[in-house]
mmCIF file of C-alpha atoms and ligand atoms in Angstrom:
data_model
loop_
_atom_site.group_PDB
_atom_site.id
_atom_site.type_symbol
_atom_site.label_atom_id
_atom_site.label_comp_id
_atom_site.label_asym_id
_atom_site.label_seq_id
_atom_site.Cartn_x
_atom_site.Cartn_y
_atom_site.Cartn_z
ATOM 1 C CA UNK A 361 88.297 67.453 98.220
ATOM 2 C CA UNK A 362 85.557 70.143 99.243
ATOM 3 C CA UNK A 363 86.969 73.910 99.366
ATOM 4 C CA UNK A 364 87.657 75.182 102.893
ATOM 5 C CA UNK A 365 87.498 78.962 103.876
ATOM 6 C CA UNK A 366 89.317 80.447 106.402
ATOM 7 C CA UNK A 367 89.256 83.938 107.415
ATOM 8 C CA UNK A 368 92.229 84.311 109.881
ATOM 9 C CA UNK A 369 96.214 84.114 109.508
ATOM 10 C CA UNK A 370 96.309 81.379 112.337
ATOM 11 C CA UNK A 371 93.622 78.869 110.673
ATOM 12 C CA UNK A 372 95.331 79.225 107.323
ATOM 13 C CA UNK A 373 98.533 78.571 108.809
ATOM 14 C CA UNK A 374 97.450 75.367 110.573
ATOM 15 C CA UNK A 375 95.782 74.049 107.336
ATOM 16 C CA UNK A 376 98.964 74.744 105.254
ATOM 17 C CA UNK A 377 101.078 73.449 107.978
ATOM 18 C CA UNK A 378 99.109 69.663 107.891
ATOM 19 C CA UNK A 379 99.681 69.808 104.260
ATOM 20 C CA UNK A 380 103.275 70.342 104.336
ATOM 21 C CA UNK A 381 103.778 67.756 107.185
ATOM 22 C CA UNK A 382 102.142 65.410 104.718
ATOM 23 C CA UNK A 383 105.026 66.606 102.219
ATOM 24 C CA UNK A 384 102.497 68.356 100.034
ATOM 25 C CA UNK A 385 103.702 71.232 97.718
ATOM 26 C CA UNK A 386 101.428 74.225 97.998
ATOM 27 C CA UNK A 387 100.288 76.907 95.194
ATOM 28 C CA UNK A 388 98.904 80.283 95.860
ATOM 29 C CA UNK A 389 96.884 82.585 93.587
ATOM 30 C CA UNK A 390 96.335 85.872 95.136
ATOM 31 C CA UNK A 391 93.395 87.967 94.072
ATOM 32 C CA UNK A 392 90.922 90.836 94.886
ATOM 33 C CA UNK A 393 88.205 88.479 93.901
ATOM 34 C CA UNK A 394 85.415 88.980 91.300
ATOM 35 C CA UNK A 395 86.877 86.059 89.495
ATOM 36 C CA UNK A 396 86.533 85.366 86.042
ATOM 37 C CA UNK A 397 88.251 83.066 83.467
ATOM 38 C CA UNK A 398 91.701 84.842 83.676
ATOM 39 C CA UNK A 399 91.600 84.052 87.467
ATOM 40 C CA UNK A 400 90.666 80.651 86.901
ATOM 41 C CA UNK A 401 93.230 80.029 84.458
ATOM 42 C CA UNK A 402 95.717 81.070 87.245
ATOM 43 C CA UNK A 403 93.828 78.540 89.260
ATOM 44 C CA UNK A 404 94.592 75.695 86.738
ATOM 45 C CA UNK A 405 98.025 76.384 86.325
ATOM 46 C CA UNK A 406 98.583 76.376 90.142
ATOM 47 C CA UNK A 407 96.796 72.900 90.261
ATOM 48 C CA UNK A 408 99.138 71.695 87.633
ATOM 49 C CA UNK A 409 102.139 72.986 89.757
ATOM 50 C CA UNK A 410 101.194 71.709 93.270
ATOM 51 C CA UNK A 411 99.349 69.200 95.510
ATOM 52 C CA UNK A 412 97.273 71.946 97.183
ATOM 53 C CA UNK A 413 95.894 75.190 95.842
ATOM 54 C CA UNK A 414 95.196 78.196 97.950
ATOM 55 C CA UNK A 415 93.363 81.415 96.654
ATOM 56 C CA UNK A 416 93.356 84.536 98.424
ATOM 57 C CA UNK A 417 90.323 87.107 98.146
ATOM 58 C CA UNK A 418 91.117 90.490 99.730
ATOM 59 C CA UNK A 419 90.373 93.846 98.198
ATOM 60 C CA UNK A 420 93.827 95.626 99.456
ATOM 61 C CA UNK A 421 92.942 99.496 100.324
ATOM 62 C CA UNK A 422 96.611 100.300 100.409
ATOM 63 C CA UNK A 423 96.900 99.756 96.773
ATOM 64 C CA UNK A 424 94.152 102.143 95.772
ATOM 65 C CA UNK A 425 94.634 106.032 95.480
ATOM 66 C CA UNK A 426 92.376 108.416 97.419
ATOM 67 C CA UNK A 427 90.158 109.084 94.382
ATOM 68 C CA UNK A 428 90.101 105.520 92.962
ATOM 69 C CA UNK A 429 87.458 102.527 92.876
ATOM 70 C CA UNK A 430 88.334 100.771 96.324
ATOM 71 C CA UNK A 431 84.642 101.253 97.947
ATOM 72 C CA UNK A 432 82.883 100.490 94.408
ATOM 73 C CA UNK A 433 85.423 97.794 93.597
ATOM 74 C CA UNK A 434 82.908 94.687 92.897
ATOM 75 C CA UNK A 435 82.955 92.567 95.709
ATOM 76 C CA UNK A 436 81.235 88.950 94.994
ATOM 77 C CA UNK A 437 82.612 86.598 97.494
ATOM 78 C CA UNK A 438 79.570 83.939 97.246
ATOM 79 C CA UNK A 439 80.208 83.497 93.501
ATOM 80 C CA UNK A 440 83.887 83.622 93.675
ATOM 81 C CA UNK A 441 83.629 80.681 96.503
ATOM 82 C CA UNK A 442 81.369 78.679 94.016
ATOM 83 C CA UNK A 443 84.034 79.249 91.242
ATOM 84 C CA UNK A 444 87.024 78.443 93.270
ATOM 85 C CA UNK A 445 85.396 75.193 94.537
ATOM 86 C CA UNK A 446 84.475 74.159 90.854
ATOM 87 C CA UNK A 447 88.015 75.167 89.591
ATOM 88 C CA UNK A 448 89.539 72.503 92.274
ATOM 89 C CA UNK A 449 90.850 75.143 94.701
ATOM 90 C CA UNK A 450 91.574 73.570 98.117
ATOM 91 C CA UNK A 451 91.372 76.562 100.238
ATOM 92 C CA UNK A 452 90.141 80.223 100.204
ATOM 93 C CA UNK A 453 91.611 82.545 102.459
ATOM 94 C CA UNK A 454 89.280 85.639 102.697
ATOM 95 C CA UNK A 455 90.950 87.799 105.447
ATOM 96 C CA UNK A 456 89.723 90.844 106.939
ATOM 97 C CA UNK A 457 91.463 94.263 107.699
ATOM 98 C CA UNK A 458 92.255 93.143 111.193
ATOM 99 C CA UNK A 459 94.106 89.869 109.783
ATOM 100 C CA UNK A 460 96.098 91.921 106.956
ATOM 101 C CA UNK A 461 96.721 95.147 108.656
ATOM 102 C CA UNK A 462 96.516 94.478 112.556
ATOM 103 C CA UNK A 463 98.717 97.632 113.258
ATOM 104 C CA UNK A 464 96.910 99.822 110.592
ATOM 105 C CA UNK A 465 97.750 100.559 106.969
ATOM 106 C CA UNK A 466 100.760 102.626 106.889
ATOM 107 C CA UNK A 467 102.755 101.231 109.684
ATOM 108 C CA UNK A 468 105.232 98.910 107.401
ATOM 109 C CA UNK A 469 105.742 98.849 103.836
ATOM 110 C CA UNK A 470 107.319 96.943 101.280
ATOM 111 C CA UNK A 471 108.663 98.772 98.211
ATOM 112 C CA UNK A 472 110.546 98.133 95.087
ATOM 113 C CA UNK A 473 111.276 101.952 94.179
ATOM 114 C CA UNK A 474 113.375 100.773 91.051
ATOM 115 C CA UNK A 475 109.940 99.618 89.405
ATOM 116 C CA UNK A 476 107.437 101.528 90.908
ATOM 117 C CA UNK A 477 107.379 105.257 89.666
ATOM 118 C CA UNK A 478 107.215 104.485 85.972
ATOM 119 C CA UNK A 479 104.170 103.403 83.888
ATOM 120 C CA UNK A 480 101.469 102.655 85.962
ATOM 121 C CA UNK A 481 103.210 103.679 89.236
ATOM 122 C CA UNK A 482 103.414 107.388 87.637
ATOM 123 C CA UNK A 483 99.702 107.553 87.430
ATOM 124 C CA UNK A 484 98.909 105.722 90.479
ATOM 125 C CA UNK A 485 101.422 106.970 93.115
ATOM 126 C CA UNK A 486 101.794 104.400 96.058
ATOM 127 C CA UNK A 487 99.656 101.720 94.186
ATOM 128 C CA UNK A 488 102.994 99.395 93.740
ATOM 129 C CA UNK A 489 103.834 99.763 97.273
ATOM 130 C CA UNK A 490 100.408 98.637 98.253
ATOM 131 C CA UNK A 491 100.639 95.477 96.034
ATOM 132 C CA UNK A 492 104.199 94.578 97.329
ATOM 133 C CA UNK A 493 103.260 95.047 100.907
ATOM 134 C CA UNK A 494 99.955 92.972 100.408
ATOM 135 C CA UNK A 495 101.537 90.013 98.694
ATOM 136 C CA UNK A 496 104.341 89.819 101.188
ATOM 137 C CA UNK A 497 101.952 89.668 103.699
ATOM 138 C CA UNK A 498 99.834 87.107 101.749
ATOM 139 C CA UNK A 499 103.206 84.934 101.254
ATOM 140 C CA UNK A 500 103.892 85.167 105.151
ATOM 141 C CA UNK A 501 100.175 83.933 105.721
ATOM 142 C CA UNK A 502 99.886 81.081 103.506
ATOM 143 C CA UNK A 503 103.643 80.036 103.091
ATOM 144 C CA UNK A 504 103.513 78.579 99.367
ATOM 145 C CA UNK A 505 106.106 77.066 97.361
ATOM 146 C CA UNK A 506 104.933 78.724 94.154
ATOM 147 C CA UNK A 507 102.535 81.556 93.367
ATOM 148 C CA UNK A 508 100.803 82.174 90.271
ATOM 149 C CA UNK A 509 99.853 85.823 88.720
ATOM 150 C CA UNK A 510 98.657 87.199 85.247
ATOM 151 C CA UNK A 511 100.997 88.628 82.997
ATOM 152 C CA UNK A 512 98.193 91.237 82.295
ATOM 153 C CA UNK A 513 99.694 93.305 85.063
ATOM 154 C CA UNK A 514 103.062 93.107 83.668
ATOM 155 C CA UNK A 515 104.736 95.629 85.921
ATOM 156 C CA UNK A 516 102.908 94.212 89.080
ATOM 157 C CA UNK A 517 104.257 90.746 88.020
ATOM 158 C CA UNK A 518 108.003 92.433 88.030
ATOM 159 C CA UNK A 519 107.666 93.902 91.017
ATOM 160 C CA UNK A 520 106.494 90.938 92.883
ATOM 161 C CA UNK A 521 109.179 89.065 91.224
ATOM 162 C CA UNK A 522 111.775 91.418 92.328
ATOM 163 C CA UNK A 523 110.192 91.738 96.099
ATOM 164 C CA UNK A 524 110.467 87.814 96.330
ATOM 165 C CA UNK A 525 113.877 87.729 95.250
ATOM 166 C CA UNK A 526 115.347 90.510 96.976
ATOM 167 C CA UNK A 527 113.484 89.381 100.518
ATOM 168 C CA UNK A 528 114.561 85.812 99.978
ATOM 169 C CA UNK A 529 111.104 84.532 99.903
ATOM 170 C CA UNK A 530 111.465 80.644 98.884
ATOM 171 C CA UNK A 531 108.629 81.095 96.504
ATOM 172 C CA UNK A 532 108.702 80.428 92.525
ATOM 173 C CA UNK A 533 106.828 83.128 90.972
ATOM 174 C CA UNK A 534 104.882 82.058 87.725
ATOM 175 C CA UNK A 535 103.450 84.447 85.314
ATOM 176 C CA UNK A 536 100.369 83.262 83.215
ATOM 177 C CA UNK A 537 99.318 84.628 79.771
ATOM 178 C CA UNK A 538 96.504 87.083 79.806
ATOM 179 C CA UNK A 539 93.016 85.577 78.766
ATOM 180 C CA UNK A 540 91.009 87.700 76.298
ATOM 181 C CA UNK A 541 87.610 88.346 75.223
ATOM 182 C CA UNK A 542 86.804 87.312 71.561
ATOM 183 C CA UNK A 543 87.748 91.169 70.277
ATOM 184 C CA UNK A 544 91.139 90.725 72.084
ATOM 185 C CA UNK A 545 90.201 92.911 75.421
ATOM 186 C CA UNK A 546 92.320 91.389 78.178
ATOM 187 C CA UNK A 547 89.849 90.160 80.650
ATOM 188 C CA UNK A 548 89.766 92.261 83.937
ATOM 189 C CA UNK A 549 87.353 92.845 87.014
ATOM 190 C CA UNK A 550 87.150 96.482 85.756
ATOM 191 C CA UNK A 551 85.723 95.384 82.470
ATOM 192 C CA UNK A 552 82.299 95.081 83.989
ATOM 193 C CA UNK A 553 82.320 99.039 84.485
ATOM 194 C CA UNK A 554 82.051 99.209 80.698
ATOM 195 C CA UNK A 555 78.824 99.425 78.667
ATOM 196 C CA UNK A 556 78.447 96.777 76.027
ATOM 197 C CA UNK A 557 79.312 98.937 73.451
ATOM 198 C CA UNK A 558 82.496 100.242 75.210
ATOM 199 C CA UNK A 559 83.759 96.763 75.490
ATOM 200 C CA UNK A 560 83.202 96.114 72.014
ATOM 201 C CA UNK A 561 85.445 99.374 71.340
ATOM 202 C CA UNK A 562 88.002 98.581 73.963
ATOM 203 C CA UNK A 563 89.161 95.916 71.602
ATOM 204 C CA UNK A 564 91.250 98.576 69.919
ATOM 205 C CA UNK A 565 93.722 98.462 72.430
ATOM 206 C CA UNK A 566 94.753 94.842 71.687
ATOM 207 C CA UNK A 567 94.768 95.771 67.827
ATOM 208 C CA UNK A 568 96.843 98.526 68.512
ATOM 209 C CA UNK A 569 99.462 96.446 70.460
ATOM 210 C CA UNK A 570 99.662 93.758 67.769
ATOM 211 C CA UNK A 571 100.075 96.692 65.098
ATOM 212 C CA UNK A 572 102.855 97.929 67.204
ATOM 213 C CA UNK A 573 104.325 94.430 67.328
ATOM 214 C CA UNK A 574 104.224 94.091 63.696
ATOM 215 C CA UNK A 575 106.285 97.315 62.993
ATOM 216 C CA UNK A 576 108.983 96.207 65.698
ATOM 217 C CA UNK A 577 108.988 93.120 63.983
ATOM 218 C CA UNK A 578 109.719 94.931 60.682
ATOM 219 C CA UNK A 579 112.341 96.859 62.016
ATOM 220 C CA UNK A 580 110.322 100.122 61.826
ATOM 221 C CA UNK A 581 110.908 102.941 64.431
ATOM 222 C CA UNK A 582 108.544 102.253 66.978
ATOM 223 C CA UNK A 583 107.801 106.036 68.460
ATOM 224 C CA UNK A 584 105.844 107.261 65.715
ATOM 225 C CA UNK A 585 103.953 104.113 65.762
ATOM 226 C CA UNK A 586 102.989 104.654 69.644
ATOM 227 C CA UNK A 587 102.203 108.500 69.101
ATOM 228 C CA UNK A 588 99.885 107.291 66.179
ATOM 229 C CA UNK A 589 98.186 104.614 68.515
ATOM 230 C CA UNK A 590 97.846 107.304 71.295
ATOM 231 C CA UNK A 591 96.016 109.429 68.679
ATOM 232 C CA UNK A 592 93.782 106.246 67.578
ATOM 233 C CA UNK A 593 92.728 106.141 71.168
ATOM 234 C CA UNK A 594 92.015 109.806 71.763
ATOM 235 C CA UNK A 595 89.953 109.561 68.447
ATOM 236 C CA UNK A 596 87.867 106.676 69.651
ATOM 237 C CA UNK A 597 86.937 108.347 72.975
ATOM 238 C CA UNK A 598 89.676 106.887 75.200
ATOM 239 C CA UNK A 599 91.477 108.721 77.752
ATOM 240 C CA UNK A 600 95.163 107.340 76.985
ATOM 241 C CA UNK A 601 97.683 107.597 79.830
ATOM 242 C CA UNK A 602 100.539 105.903 78.260
ATOM 243 C CA UNK A 603 101.286 103.772 75.496
ATOM 244 C CA UNK A 604 105.079 102.663 75.611
ATOM 245 C CA UNK A 605 107.809 100.231 74.340
ATOM 246 C CA UNK A 606 110.288 99.174 77.308
ATOM 247 C CA UNK A 607 113.018 96.852 77.738
ATOM 248 C CA UNK A 608 111.102 93.537 78.837
ATOM 249 C CA UNK A 609 113.478 92.951 81.775
ATOM 250 C CA UNK A 610 114.109 95.931 83.451
ATOM 251 C CA UNK A 611 111.275 98.059 82.312
ATOM 252 C CA UNK A 612 113.938 100.685 81.228
ATOM 253 C CA UNK A 613 114.434 102.173 77.718
ATOM 254 C CA UNK A 614 114.402 99.630 74.747
ATOM 255 C CA UNK A 615 117.815 97.962 74.456
ATOM 256 C CA UNK A 616 118.996 94.723 72.537
ATOM 257 C CA UNK A 617 116.425 92.454 74.442
ATOM 258 C CA UNK A 618 113.004 91.685 74.291
ATOM 259 C CA UNK A 619 110.778 94.495 74.179
ATOM 260 C CA UNK A 620 107.383 94.881 75.990
ATOM 261 C CA UNK A 621 104.691 97.233 74.575
ATOM 262 C CA UNK A 622 102.526 98.799 77.384
ATOM 263 C CA UNK A 623 99.165 100.613 77.256
ATOM 264 C CA UNK A 624 97.001 102.328 79.925
ATOM 265 C CA UNK A 625 94.093 104.168 78.996
ATOM 266 C CA UNK A 626 90.387 105.108 80.605
ATOM 267 C CA UNK A 627 87.303 104.588 78.706
ATOM 268 C CA UNK A 628 84.196 105.598 80.338
ATOM 269 C CA UNK A 629 84.251 104.505 84.147
ATOM 270 C CA UNK A 630 87.269 101.839 83.538
ATOM 271 C CA UNK A 631 90.890 101.975 83.579
ATOM 272 C CA UNK A 632 92.123 99.637 81.127
ATOM 273 C CA UNK A 633 95.708 98.120 80.940
ATOM 274 C CA UNK A 634 97.359 95.782 78.793
ATOM 275 C CA UNK A 635 100.763 94.542 77.442
ATOM 276 C CA UNK A 636 102.344 92.720 74.599
ATOM 277 C CA UNK A 637 105.776 91.106 74.598
ATOM 278 C CA UNK A 638 107.499 91.139 71.324
ATOM 279 C CA UNK A 639 110.263 88.613 71.125
ATOM 280 C CA UNK A 640 112.876 89.224 68.668
ATOM 281 C CA UNK A 641 115.096 86.660 67.176
HETATM 282 O O1 PAF B 756 96.399 91.567 90.636
HETATM 283 C C1 PAF B 756 95.743 91.606 91.841
HETATM 284 O O2 PAF B 756 94.526 91.044 92.054
HETATM 285 C C2 PAF B 756 96.158 92.291 93.072
HETATM 286 O O3 PAF B 756 97.115 93.340 92.531
HETATM 287 C C3 PAF B 756 96.855 91.328 94.228
HETATM 288 C C4 PAF B 756 98.106 90.875 93.309
HETATM 289 C C5 PAF B 756 95.765 90.363 94.403
HETATM 290 C C6 PAF B 756 97.496 92.214 95.345
HETATM 291 O O4 PAF B 756 96.331 92.658 96.031
#
């Protein structure tokens, strides 16, 4: 079936309602566009989980801070449309501001405070409030049974899981493993802000995550390893924001459960984030 593109909430709801009447299950892949292999892995998974796949492309202003890259964020709708068609997506919903924020940006917010002020939230105040708000709206506009997100944005995925559960959205939230470049760099639309040399250097983040994982599994104290990792990032020309170990269920301090290692660092014009889940026996 060819890809259909909609730009309004009502035409999207109409299409989805037709599929529902036919008893079909619907999967959603929300994106900000500039799609890469990581996004297409989400579409592939969505195809396995449902009869119809809806992808959204909307560069959401409310999740960007005043000095962030909202205006320069790569907008590549034509290429994204072709990529989604090739990946077997059924519907692309590409709304404008008037659809997503008909009464203005700041009139109504969805917030998950317990998870939003730490890690990336500490460096990007308001970011997760913007994410939770736009994802809740996208859920209402597309009415999916299941929604697929990348685990690269680990904290975002947790915020969305909590938001969906607490607000009672009847939507299964599925996380998909991070897709990586050959040197381990997590795929991200923002990688294109890197020069070829920086992109190569950025593989250090992945190596440090794996070294920290090995230390945890050997039963070594993790704090010195993280401090050393921060130093290695600085030495390699990064501006690290954090390199931390947290409880993977709560993002609180490490306890007896699984540990997630999380890192954010700036390199050149890019802010890079990555994480690694350490599963202890
Ligand atoms: O991960 C993203 O691309 C965005 O944060 C999302 C979930 C599409 C919300 O704008």
